[in-house]
CSV table of C-alpha atoms in Angstrom, one decimal:
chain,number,residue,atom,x,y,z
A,1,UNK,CA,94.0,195.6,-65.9
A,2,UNK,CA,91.8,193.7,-63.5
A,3,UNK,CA,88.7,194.9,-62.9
A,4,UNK,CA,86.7,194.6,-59.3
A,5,UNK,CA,84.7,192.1,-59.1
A,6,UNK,CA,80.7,193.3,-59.2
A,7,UNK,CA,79.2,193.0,-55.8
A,8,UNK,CA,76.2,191.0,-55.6
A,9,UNK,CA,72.8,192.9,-54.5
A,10,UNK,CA,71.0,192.0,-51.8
A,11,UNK,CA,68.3,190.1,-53.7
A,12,UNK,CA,70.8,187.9,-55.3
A,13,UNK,CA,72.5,187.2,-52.2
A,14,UNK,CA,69.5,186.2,-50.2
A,15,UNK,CA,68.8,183.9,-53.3
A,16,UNK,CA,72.0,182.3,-53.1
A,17,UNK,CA,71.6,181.9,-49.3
A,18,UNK,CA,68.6,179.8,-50.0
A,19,UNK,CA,70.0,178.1,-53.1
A,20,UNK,CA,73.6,177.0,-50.6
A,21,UNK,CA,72.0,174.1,-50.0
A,22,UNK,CA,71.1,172.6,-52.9
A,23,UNK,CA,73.7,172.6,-55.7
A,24,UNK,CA,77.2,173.0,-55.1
A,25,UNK,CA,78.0,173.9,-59.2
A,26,UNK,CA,81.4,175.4,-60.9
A,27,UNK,CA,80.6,174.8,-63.9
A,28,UNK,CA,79.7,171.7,-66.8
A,29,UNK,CA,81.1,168.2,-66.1
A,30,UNK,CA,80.1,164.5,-65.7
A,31,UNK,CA,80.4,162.7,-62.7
A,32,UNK,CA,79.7,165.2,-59.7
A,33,UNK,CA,80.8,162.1,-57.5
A,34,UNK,CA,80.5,164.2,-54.5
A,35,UNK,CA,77.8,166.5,-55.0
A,36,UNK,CA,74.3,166.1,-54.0
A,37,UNK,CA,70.9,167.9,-54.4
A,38,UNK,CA,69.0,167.3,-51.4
A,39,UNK,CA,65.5,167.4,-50.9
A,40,UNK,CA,64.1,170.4,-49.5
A,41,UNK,CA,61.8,173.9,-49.5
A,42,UNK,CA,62.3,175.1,-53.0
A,43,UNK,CA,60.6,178.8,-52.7
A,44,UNK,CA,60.8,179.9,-56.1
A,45,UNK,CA,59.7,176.6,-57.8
A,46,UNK,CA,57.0,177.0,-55.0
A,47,UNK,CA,55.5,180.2,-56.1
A,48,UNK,CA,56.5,179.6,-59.8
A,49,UNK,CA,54.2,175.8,-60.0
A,50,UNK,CA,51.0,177.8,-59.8
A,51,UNK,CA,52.7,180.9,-62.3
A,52,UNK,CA,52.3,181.2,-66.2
A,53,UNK,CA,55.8,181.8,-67.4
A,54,UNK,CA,54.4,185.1,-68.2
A,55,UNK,CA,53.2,185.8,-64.5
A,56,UNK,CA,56.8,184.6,-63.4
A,57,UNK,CA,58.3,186.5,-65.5
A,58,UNK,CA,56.3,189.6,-64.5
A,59,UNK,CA,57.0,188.9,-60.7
A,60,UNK,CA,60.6,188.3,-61.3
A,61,UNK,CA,61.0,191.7,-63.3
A,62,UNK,CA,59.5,193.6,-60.2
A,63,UNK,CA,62.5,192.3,-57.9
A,64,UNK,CA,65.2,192.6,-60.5
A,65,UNK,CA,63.9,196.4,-60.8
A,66,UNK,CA,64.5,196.5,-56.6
A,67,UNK,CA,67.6,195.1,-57.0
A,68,UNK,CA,68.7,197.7,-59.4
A,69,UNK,CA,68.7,196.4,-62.6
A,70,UNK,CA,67.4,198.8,-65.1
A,71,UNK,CA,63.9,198.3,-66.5
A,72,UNK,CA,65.0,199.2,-70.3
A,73,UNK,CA,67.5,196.2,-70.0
A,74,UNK,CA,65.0,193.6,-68.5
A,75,UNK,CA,62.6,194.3,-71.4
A,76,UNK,CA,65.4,194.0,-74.0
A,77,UNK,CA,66.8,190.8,-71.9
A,78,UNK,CA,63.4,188.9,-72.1
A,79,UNK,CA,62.1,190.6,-75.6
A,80,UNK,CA,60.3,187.6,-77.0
A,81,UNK,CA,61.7,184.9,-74.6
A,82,UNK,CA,59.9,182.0,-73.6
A,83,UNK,CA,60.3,178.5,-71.7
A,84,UNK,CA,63.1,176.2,-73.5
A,85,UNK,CA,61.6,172.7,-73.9
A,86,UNK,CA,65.1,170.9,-74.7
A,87,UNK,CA,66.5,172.6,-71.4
A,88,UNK,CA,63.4,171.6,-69.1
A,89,UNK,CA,64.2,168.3,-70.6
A,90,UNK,CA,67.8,168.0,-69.9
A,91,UNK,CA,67.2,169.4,-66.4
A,92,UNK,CA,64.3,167.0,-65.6
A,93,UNK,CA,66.9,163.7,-67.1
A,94,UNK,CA,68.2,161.7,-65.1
A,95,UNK,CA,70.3,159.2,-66.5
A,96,UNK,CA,70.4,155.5,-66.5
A,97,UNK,CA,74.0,154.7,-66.9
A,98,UNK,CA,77.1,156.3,-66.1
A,99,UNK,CA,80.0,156.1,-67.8
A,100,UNK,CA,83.0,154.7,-65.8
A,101,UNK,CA,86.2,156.7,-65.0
A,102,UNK,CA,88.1,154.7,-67.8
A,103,UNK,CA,86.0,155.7,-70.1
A,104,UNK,CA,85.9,159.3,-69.3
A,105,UNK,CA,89.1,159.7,-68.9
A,106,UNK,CA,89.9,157.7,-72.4
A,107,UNK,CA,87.8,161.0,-74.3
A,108,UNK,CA,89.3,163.4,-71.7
A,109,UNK,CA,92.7,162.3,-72.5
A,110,UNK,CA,92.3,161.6,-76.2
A,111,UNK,CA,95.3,162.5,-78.3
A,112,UNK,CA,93.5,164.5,-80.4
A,113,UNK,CA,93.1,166.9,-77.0
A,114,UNK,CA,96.9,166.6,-76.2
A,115,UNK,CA,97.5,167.9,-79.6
A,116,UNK,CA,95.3,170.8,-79.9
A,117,UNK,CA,96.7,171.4,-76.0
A,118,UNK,CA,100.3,171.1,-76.7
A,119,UNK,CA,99.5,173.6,-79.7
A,120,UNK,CA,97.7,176.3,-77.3
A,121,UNK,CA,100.6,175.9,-75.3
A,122,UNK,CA,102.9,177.1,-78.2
A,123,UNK,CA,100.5,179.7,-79.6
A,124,UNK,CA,99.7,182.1,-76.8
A,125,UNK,CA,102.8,181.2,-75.2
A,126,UNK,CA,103.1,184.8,-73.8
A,127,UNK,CA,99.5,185.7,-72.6
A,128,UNK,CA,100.3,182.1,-70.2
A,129,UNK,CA,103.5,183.4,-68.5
A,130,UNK,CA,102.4,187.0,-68.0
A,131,UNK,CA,99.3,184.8,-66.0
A,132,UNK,CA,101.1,182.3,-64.7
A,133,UNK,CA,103.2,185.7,-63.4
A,134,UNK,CA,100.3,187.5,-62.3
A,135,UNK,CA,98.3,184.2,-60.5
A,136,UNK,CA,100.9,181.9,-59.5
A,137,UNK,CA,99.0,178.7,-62.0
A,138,UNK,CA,100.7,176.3,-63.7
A,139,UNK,CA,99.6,177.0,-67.4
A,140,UNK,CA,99.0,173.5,-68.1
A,141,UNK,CA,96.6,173.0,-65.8
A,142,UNK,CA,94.8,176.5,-67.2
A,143,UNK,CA,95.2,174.8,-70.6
A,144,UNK,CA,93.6,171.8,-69.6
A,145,UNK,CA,90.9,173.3,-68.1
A,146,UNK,CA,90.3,175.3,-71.2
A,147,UNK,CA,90.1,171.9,-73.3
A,148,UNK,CA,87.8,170.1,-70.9
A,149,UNK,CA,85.2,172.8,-70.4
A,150,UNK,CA,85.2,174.1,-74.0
A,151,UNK,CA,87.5,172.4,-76.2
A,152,UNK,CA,89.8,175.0,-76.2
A,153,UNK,CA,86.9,178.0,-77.3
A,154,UNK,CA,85.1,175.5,-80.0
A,155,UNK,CA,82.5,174.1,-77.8
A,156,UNK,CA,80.6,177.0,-75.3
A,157,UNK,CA,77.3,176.2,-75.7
A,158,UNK,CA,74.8,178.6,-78.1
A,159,UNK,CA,72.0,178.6,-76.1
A,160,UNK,CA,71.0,182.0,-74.8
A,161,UNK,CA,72.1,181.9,-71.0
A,162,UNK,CA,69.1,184.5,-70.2
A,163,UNK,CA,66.0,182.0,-71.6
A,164,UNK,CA,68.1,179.2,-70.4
A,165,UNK,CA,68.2,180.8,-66.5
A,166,UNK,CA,64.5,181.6,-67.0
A,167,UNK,CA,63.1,178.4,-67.7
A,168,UNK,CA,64.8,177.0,-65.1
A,169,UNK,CA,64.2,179.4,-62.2
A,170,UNK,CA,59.8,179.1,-63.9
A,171,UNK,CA,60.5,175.1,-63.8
A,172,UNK,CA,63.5,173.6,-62.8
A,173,UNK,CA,64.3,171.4,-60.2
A,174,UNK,CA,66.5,173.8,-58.7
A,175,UNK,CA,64.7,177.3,-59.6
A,176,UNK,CA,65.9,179.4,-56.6
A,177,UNK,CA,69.3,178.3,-57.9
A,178,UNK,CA,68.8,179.6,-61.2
A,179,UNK,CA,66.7,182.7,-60.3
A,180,UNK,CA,69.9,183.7,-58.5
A,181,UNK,CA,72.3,182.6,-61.6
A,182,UNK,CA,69.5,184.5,-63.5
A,183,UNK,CA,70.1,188.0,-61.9
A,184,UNK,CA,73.8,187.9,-61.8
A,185,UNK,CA,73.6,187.0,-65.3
A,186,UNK,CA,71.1,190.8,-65.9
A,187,UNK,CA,74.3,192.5,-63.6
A,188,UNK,CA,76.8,191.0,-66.0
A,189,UNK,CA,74.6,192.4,-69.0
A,190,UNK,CA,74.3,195.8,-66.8
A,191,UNK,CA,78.1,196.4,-66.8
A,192,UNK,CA,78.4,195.9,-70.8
A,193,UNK,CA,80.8,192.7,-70.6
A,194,UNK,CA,78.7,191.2,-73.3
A,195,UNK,CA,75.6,192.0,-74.9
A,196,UNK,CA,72.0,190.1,-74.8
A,197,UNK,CA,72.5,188.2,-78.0
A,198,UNK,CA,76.2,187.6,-77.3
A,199,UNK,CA,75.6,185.8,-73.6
A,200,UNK,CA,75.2,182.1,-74.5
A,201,UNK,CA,76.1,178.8,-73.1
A,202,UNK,CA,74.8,175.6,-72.2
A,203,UNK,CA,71.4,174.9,-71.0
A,204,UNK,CA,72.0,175.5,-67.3
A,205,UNK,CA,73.7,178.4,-67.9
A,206,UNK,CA,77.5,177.8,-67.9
A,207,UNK,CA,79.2,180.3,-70.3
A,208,UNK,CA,82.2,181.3,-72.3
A,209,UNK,CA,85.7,179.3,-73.0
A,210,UNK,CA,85.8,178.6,-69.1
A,211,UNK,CA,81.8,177.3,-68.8
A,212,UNK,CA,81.8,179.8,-65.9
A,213,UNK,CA,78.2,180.7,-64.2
A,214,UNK,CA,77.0,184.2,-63.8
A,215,UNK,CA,77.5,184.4,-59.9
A,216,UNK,CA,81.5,182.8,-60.6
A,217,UNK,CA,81.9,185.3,-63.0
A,218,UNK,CA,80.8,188.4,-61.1
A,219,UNK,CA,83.1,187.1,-58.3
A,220,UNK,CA,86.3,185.8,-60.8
A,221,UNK,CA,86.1,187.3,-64.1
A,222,UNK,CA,89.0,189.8,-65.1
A,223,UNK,CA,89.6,192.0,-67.7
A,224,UNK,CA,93.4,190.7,-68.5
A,225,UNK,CA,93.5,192.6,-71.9
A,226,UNK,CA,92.4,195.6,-70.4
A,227,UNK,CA,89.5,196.9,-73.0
A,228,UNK,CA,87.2,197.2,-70.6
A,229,UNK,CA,85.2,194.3,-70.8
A,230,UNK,CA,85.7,191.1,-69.0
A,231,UNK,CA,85.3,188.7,-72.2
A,232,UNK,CA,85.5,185.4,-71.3
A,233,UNK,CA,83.9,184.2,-74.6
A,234,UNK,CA,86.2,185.7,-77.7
A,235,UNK,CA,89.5,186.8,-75.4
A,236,UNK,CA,91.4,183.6,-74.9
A,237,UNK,CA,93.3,185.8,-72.3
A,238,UNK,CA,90.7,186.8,-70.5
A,239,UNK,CA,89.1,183.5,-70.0
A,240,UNK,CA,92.7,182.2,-69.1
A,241,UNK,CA,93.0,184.7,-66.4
A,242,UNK,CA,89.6,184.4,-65.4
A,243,UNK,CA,90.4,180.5,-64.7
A,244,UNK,CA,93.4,181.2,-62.7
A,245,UNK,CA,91.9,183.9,-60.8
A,246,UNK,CA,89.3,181.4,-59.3
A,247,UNK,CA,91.9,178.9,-58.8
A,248,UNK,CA,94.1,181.3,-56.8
A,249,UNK,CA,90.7,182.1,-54.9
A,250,UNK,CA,90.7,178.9,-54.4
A,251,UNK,CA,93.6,178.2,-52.4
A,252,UNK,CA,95.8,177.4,-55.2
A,253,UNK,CA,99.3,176.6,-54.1
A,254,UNK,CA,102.1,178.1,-56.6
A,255,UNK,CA,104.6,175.8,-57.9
A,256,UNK,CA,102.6,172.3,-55.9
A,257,UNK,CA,101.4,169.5,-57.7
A,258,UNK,CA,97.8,168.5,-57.7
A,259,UNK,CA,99.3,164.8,-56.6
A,260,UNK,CA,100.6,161.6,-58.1
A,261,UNK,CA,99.5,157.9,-58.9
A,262,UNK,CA,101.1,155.8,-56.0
A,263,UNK,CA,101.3,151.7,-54.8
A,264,UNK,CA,99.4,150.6,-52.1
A,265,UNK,CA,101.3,147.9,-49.9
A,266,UNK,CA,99.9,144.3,-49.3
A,267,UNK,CA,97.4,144.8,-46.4
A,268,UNK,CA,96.6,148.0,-47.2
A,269,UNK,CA,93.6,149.6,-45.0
A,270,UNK,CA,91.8,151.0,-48.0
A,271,UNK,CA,89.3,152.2,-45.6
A,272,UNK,CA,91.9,155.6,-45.5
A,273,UNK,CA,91.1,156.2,-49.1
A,274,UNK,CA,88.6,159.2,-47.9
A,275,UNK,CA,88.4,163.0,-48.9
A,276,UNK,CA,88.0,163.7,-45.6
A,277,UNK,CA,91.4,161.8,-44.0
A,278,UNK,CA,94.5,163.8,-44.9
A,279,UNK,CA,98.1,163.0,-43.6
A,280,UNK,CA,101.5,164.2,-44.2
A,281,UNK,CA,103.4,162.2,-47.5
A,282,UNK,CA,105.7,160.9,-44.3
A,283,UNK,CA,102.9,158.9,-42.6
A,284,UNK,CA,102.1,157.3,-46.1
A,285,UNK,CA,105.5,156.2,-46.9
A,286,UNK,CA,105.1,154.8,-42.7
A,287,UNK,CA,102.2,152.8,-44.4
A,288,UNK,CA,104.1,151.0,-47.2
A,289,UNK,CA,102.9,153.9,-50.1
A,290,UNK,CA,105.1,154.2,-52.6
A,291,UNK,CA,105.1,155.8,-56.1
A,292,UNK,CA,104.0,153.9,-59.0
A,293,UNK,CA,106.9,152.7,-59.9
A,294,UNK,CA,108.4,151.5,-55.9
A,295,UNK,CA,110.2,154.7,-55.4
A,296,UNK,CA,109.9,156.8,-52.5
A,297,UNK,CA,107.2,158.9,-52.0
A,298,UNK,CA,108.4,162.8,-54.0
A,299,UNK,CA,108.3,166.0,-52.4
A,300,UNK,CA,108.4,167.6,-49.0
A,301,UNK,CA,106.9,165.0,-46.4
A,302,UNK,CA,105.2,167.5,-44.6
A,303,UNK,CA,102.7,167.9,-47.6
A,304,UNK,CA,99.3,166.9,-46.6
A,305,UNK,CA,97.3,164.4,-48.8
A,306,UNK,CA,94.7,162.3,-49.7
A,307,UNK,CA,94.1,159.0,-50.9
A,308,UNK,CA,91.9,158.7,-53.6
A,309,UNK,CA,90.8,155.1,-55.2
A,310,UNK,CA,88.8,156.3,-58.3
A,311,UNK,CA,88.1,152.8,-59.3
A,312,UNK,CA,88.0,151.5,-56.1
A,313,UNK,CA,91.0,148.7,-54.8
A,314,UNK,CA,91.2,146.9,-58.1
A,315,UNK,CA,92.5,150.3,-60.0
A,316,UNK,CA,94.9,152.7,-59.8
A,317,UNK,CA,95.2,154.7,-56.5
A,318,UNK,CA,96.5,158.1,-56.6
A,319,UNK,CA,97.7,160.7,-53.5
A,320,UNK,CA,95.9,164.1,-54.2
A,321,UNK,CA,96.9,167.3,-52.8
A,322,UNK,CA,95.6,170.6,-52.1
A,323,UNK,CA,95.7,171.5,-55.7
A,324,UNK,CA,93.6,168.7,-56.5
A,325,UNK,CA,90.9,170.3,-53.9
A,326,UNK,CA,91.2,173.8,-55.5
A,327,UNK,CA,90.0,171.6,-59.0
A,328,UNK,CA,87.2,170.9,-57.4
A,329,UNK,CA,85.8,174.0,-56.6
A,330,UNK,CA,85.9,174.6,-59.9
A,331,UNK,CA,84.0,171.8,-60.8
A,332,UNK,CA,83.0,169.0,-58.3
A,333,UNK,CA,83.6,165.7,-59.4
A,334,UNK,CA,86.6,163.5,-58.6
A,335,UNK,CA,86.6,162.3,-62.3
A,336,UNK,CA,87.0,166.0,-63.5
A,337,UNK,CA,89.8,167.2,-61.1
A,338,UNK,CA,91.8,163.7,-62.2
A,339,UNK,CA,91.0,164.5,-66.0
A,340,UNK,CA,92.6,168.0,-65.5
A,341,UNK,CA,95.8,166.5,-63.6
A,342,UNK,CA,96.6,164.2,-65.7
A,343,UNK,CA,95.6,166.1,-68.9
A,344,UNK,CA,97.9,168.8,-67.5
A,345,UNK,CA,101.0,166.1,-67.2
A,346,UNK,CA,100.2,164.8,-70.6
A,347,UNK,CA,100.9,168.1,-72.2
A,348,UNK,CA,103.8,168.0,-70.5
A,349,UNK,CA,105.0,164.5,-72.2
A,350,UNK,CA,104.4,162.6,-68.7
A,351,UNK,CA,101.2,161.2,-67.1
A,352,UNK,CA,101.0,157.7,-68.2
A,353,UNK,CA,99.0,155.7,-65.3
A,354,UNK,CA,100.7,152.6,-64.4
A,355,UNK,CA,98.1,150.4,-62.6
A,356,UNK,CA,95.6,148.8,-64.8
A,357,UNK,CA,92.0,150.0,-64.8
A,358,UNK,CA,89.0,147.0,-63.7
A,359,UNK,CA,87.5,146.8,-67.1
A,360,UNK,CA,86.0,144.1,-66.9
A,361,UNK,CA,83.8,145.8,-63.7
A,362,UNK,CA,80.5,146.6,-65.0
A,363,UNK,CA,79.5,149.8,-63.6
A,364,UNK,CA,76.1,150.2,-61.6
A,365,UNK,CA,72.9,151.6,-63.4
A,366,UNK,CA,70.9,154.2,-61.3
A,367,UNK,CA,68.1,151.7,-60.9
A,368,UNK,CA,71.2,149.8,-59.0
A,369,UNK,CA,72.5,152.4,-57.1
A,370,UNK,CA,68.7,153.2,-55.6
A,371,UNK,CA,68.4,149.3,-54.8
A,372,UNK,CA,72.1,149.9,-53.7
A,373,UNK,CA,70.5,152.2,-50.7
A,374,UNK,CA,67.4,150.8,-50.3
A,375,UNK,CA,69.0,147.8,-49.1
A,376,UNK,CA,72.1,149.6,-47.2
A,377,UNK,CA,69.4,151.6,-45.4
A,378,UNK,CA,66.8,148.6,-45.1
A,379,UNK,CA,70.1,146.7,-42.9
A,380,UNK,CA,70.6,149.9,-41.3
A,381,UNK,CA,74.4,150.9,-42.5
A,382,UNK,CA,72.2,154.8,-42.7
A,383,UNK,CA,73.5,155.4,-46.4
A,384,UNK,CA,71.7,158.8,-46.1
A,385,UNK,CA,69.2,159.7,-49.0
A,386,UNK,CA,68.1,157.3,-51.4
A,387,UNK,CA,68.4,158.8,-54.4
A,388,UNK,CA,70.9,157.3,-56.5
A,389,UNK,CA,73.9,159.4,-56.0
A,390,UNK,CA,77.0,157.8,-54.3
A,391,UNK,CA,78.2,160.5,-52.4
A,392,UNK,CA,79.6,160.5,-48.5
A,393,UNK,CA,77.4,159.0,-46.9
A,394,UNK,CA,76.6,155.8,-49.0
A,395,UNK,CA,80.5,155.5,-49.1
A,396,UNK,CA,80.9,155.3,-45.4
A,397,UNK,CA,77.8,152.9,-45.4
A,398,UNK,CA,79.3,150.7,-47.9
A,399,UNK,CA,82.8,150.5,-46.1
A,400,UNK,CA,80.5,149.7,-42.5
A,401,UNK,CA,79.1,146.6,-44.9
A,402,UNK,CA,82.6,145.3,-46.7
A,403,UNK,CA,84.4,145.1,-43.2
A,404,UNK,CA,81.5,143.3,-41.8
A,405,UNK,CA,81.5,140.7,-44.6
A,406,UNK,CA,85.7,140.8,-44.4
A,407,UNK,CA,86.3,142.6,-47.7
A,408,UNK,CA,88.6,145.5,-48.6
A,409,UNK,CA,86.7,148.7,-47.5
A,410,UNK,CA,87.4,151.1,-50.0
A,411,UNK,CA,83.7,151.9,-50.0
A,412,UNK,CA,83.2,151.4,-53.8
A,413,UNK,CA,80.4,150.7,-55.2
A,414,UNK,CA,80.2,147.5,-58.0
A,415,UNK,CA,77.8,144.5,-59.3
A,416,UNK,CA,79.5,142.3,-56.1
A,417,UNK,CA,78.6,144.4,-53.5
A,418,UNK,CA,75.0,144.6,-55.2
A,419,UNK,CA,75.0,140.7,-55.1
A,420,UNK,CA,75.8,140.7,-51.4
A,421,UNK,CA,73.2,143.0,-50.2
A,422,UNK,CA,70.8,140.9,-52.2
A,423,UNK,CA,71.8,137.9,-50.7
A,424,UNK,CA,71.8,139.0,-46.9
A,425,UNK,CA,68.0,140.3,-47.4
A,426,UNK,CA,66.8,137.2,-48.4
């Protein structure tokens, strides 16, 4: 029933190629902790500044048509399309506050979402074991998924993807991205998986039940029902399969959990609470980790992990495993993949953190998080770009800066830290 997966054309990839660099994008979240857009050539915003959307447009037609796509179905594709002023908008936002991970989680996890989860669960009962059969993923997980990224079908998006694509590859800040999105999305329309007026989503493009983008569709998308069309927005089971299919391309792991809250020991060197440090469960129990309750550590102690401190070392600390990692290619932010785990446990009547969350920590504004590097860079910890995102590279600047001032380093950013930098450059 699965259909191949449409190859890219040349154009596309070349376009992609270009595009690597700047977006690392699954599809629609909050909080893409770790992913970064970094300053850089931007060909097709390049040529596009000095273009009329029309001229674009026109110039973009005449490499689709090289690429293969049929002319009839350009002209139907763009019949009376124009620049989207509310996308350019919420591409060009950048906004001032953040909510923090209690918070999101609190919506993620509502039990309004366990209840329409648990009933999903019960109502297509058999389309989730035949793909848990075929893909070797847990269906909870594929059901949570399914509620984050769409509220399970009731939330895709009705914007058309193609004007959406094309105002963003005329003006967006990352155009050669969405040029590329924007041709994969014409071969998606070329097979007959959907028609013009039926390919909608948000405004950068994310589509169907799953909130997939045109170049993870052409590569993940299946046909689990077998009509012939891979139709991720009215076929719960293809949109089911289609999530698992990416996860198993992922590196999915049948039958392994994504990981498990844990305790931290007193002296604890939180400076091991990295995405890039993995070690066996044994050598964490050697370091005093227990679960959340005092227990030995469960499951095989060979199992690589990683400790994650979401809210830094005054919240809960959890071990993540390579399932949590396959999450995240799916959509890259540490507040998602945790949202899906722990949505995934809840439908299964278990879940319930233990360790309290640091309410009372007021989480930094984007203004802060600038000053944040300005001063990490100014007192040269090398926090990397300034540009408001915490990703790597501030983290490992603010851990240099908390053991030099004798505090925990679990590199988290908060109002204290702030206050310290402040203090040392005057």
């Amino acid at each position: 029933m699965r259909n191949q997966p449409i190859r890219f054309s040349t154009l596309c990839r070349n376009l992609l190629a270009v595009a690597a660099g700047l977006l690392v994008l699954s599809a629609c979240g909050e909080n893409r902790l770790e992913a970064s857009v970094q300053p850089g050539v931007n060909t097709a915003r390049a040529e596009a500044d000095n273009l009329t959307f029309s001229q674009w447009r026109d110039g973009f037609r005449a490499q689709a048509l090289a690429s293969g796509i049929d002319a009839r179905l350009f002209d139907q594709a763009f019949h009376d399309i124009g620049p989207d002023p509310a996308v350019l908008k919420a591409d060009q936002s950048q906004p001032e506050f953040t909510r923090p991970v209690w918070e999101y989680l609190d919506g993620a996890l509502s039990t309004q979402r366990q209840a329409t989860g648990r009933l999903m669960l019960t109502r297509h009962a058999g389309i989730l074991q035949e793909i848990e059969a075929r893909y070797g993923v847990d269906r909870h997980i594929l059901v949570a998924i399914w509620g984050l990224e769409s509220n399970f079908g009731s939330n895709m998006g009705d914007r058309s993807v193609i004007r959406s694509l094309a105002t963003l590859a005329h003006q967006g800040r990352r155009s050669d991205f969405a040029q590329a999105q924007l041709l994969a999305a014409l071969e998606i329309l070329q097979r007959g998986d959907i028609t013009v007026d039926g390919m909608t989503g948000s405004w950068a493009g994310a589509m169907g039940q799953t909130q997939f983008i045109p170049t993870t569709y052409n590569d993940h998308a299946v046909d689990f029902d077998g009509n012939g069309k891979r139709d991720i927005w009215h076929t719960e089971a293809d949109a089911l399969a289609s999530a698992a299919n990416y996860l198993r391309a992922s590196n999915w792991q049948s039958g392994a959990p994504w990981g498990m809250e844990v305790r931290l020991g007193e002296g604890f060197d939180y400076a091991l609470a990295d995405m890039s440090i993995r070690k066996p469960l044994s050598e964490w129990a050697d370091l005093g980790v227990t679960d959340a309750r005092g227990r030995p550590l469960a499951g095989q102690p060979s199992t690589e992990a990683t400790l994650v401190l979401p809210a830094g070392h005054r919240g809960p600390a959890f071990l993540v495993m390579n399932n949590f990692r396959s999450i995240l290619r799916y959509n890259n932010s540490t507040s998602y993949a945790l949202a899906i785990g722990l949505l995934a446990e809840r439908l299964q009547g278990r879940g319930t953190i233990q360790a309290s969350w640091p309410t009372d920590d007021k989480p930094l504004s984007r203004t802060e998080r600038l000053e944040l590097q300005e001063h990490l860079q100014a007192q040269g910890y090398e926090p990397g770009s300034v540009d408001g995102i915490i990703g790597a590279n501030t983290r490992q600047a603010i851990r240099r800066l908390q053991i030099a001032l004798g505090w925990p380093a679990d590199g988290y950013p908060d109002q204290q830290l702030l206050k310290a930098l402040r203090h040392r450059t005057n």
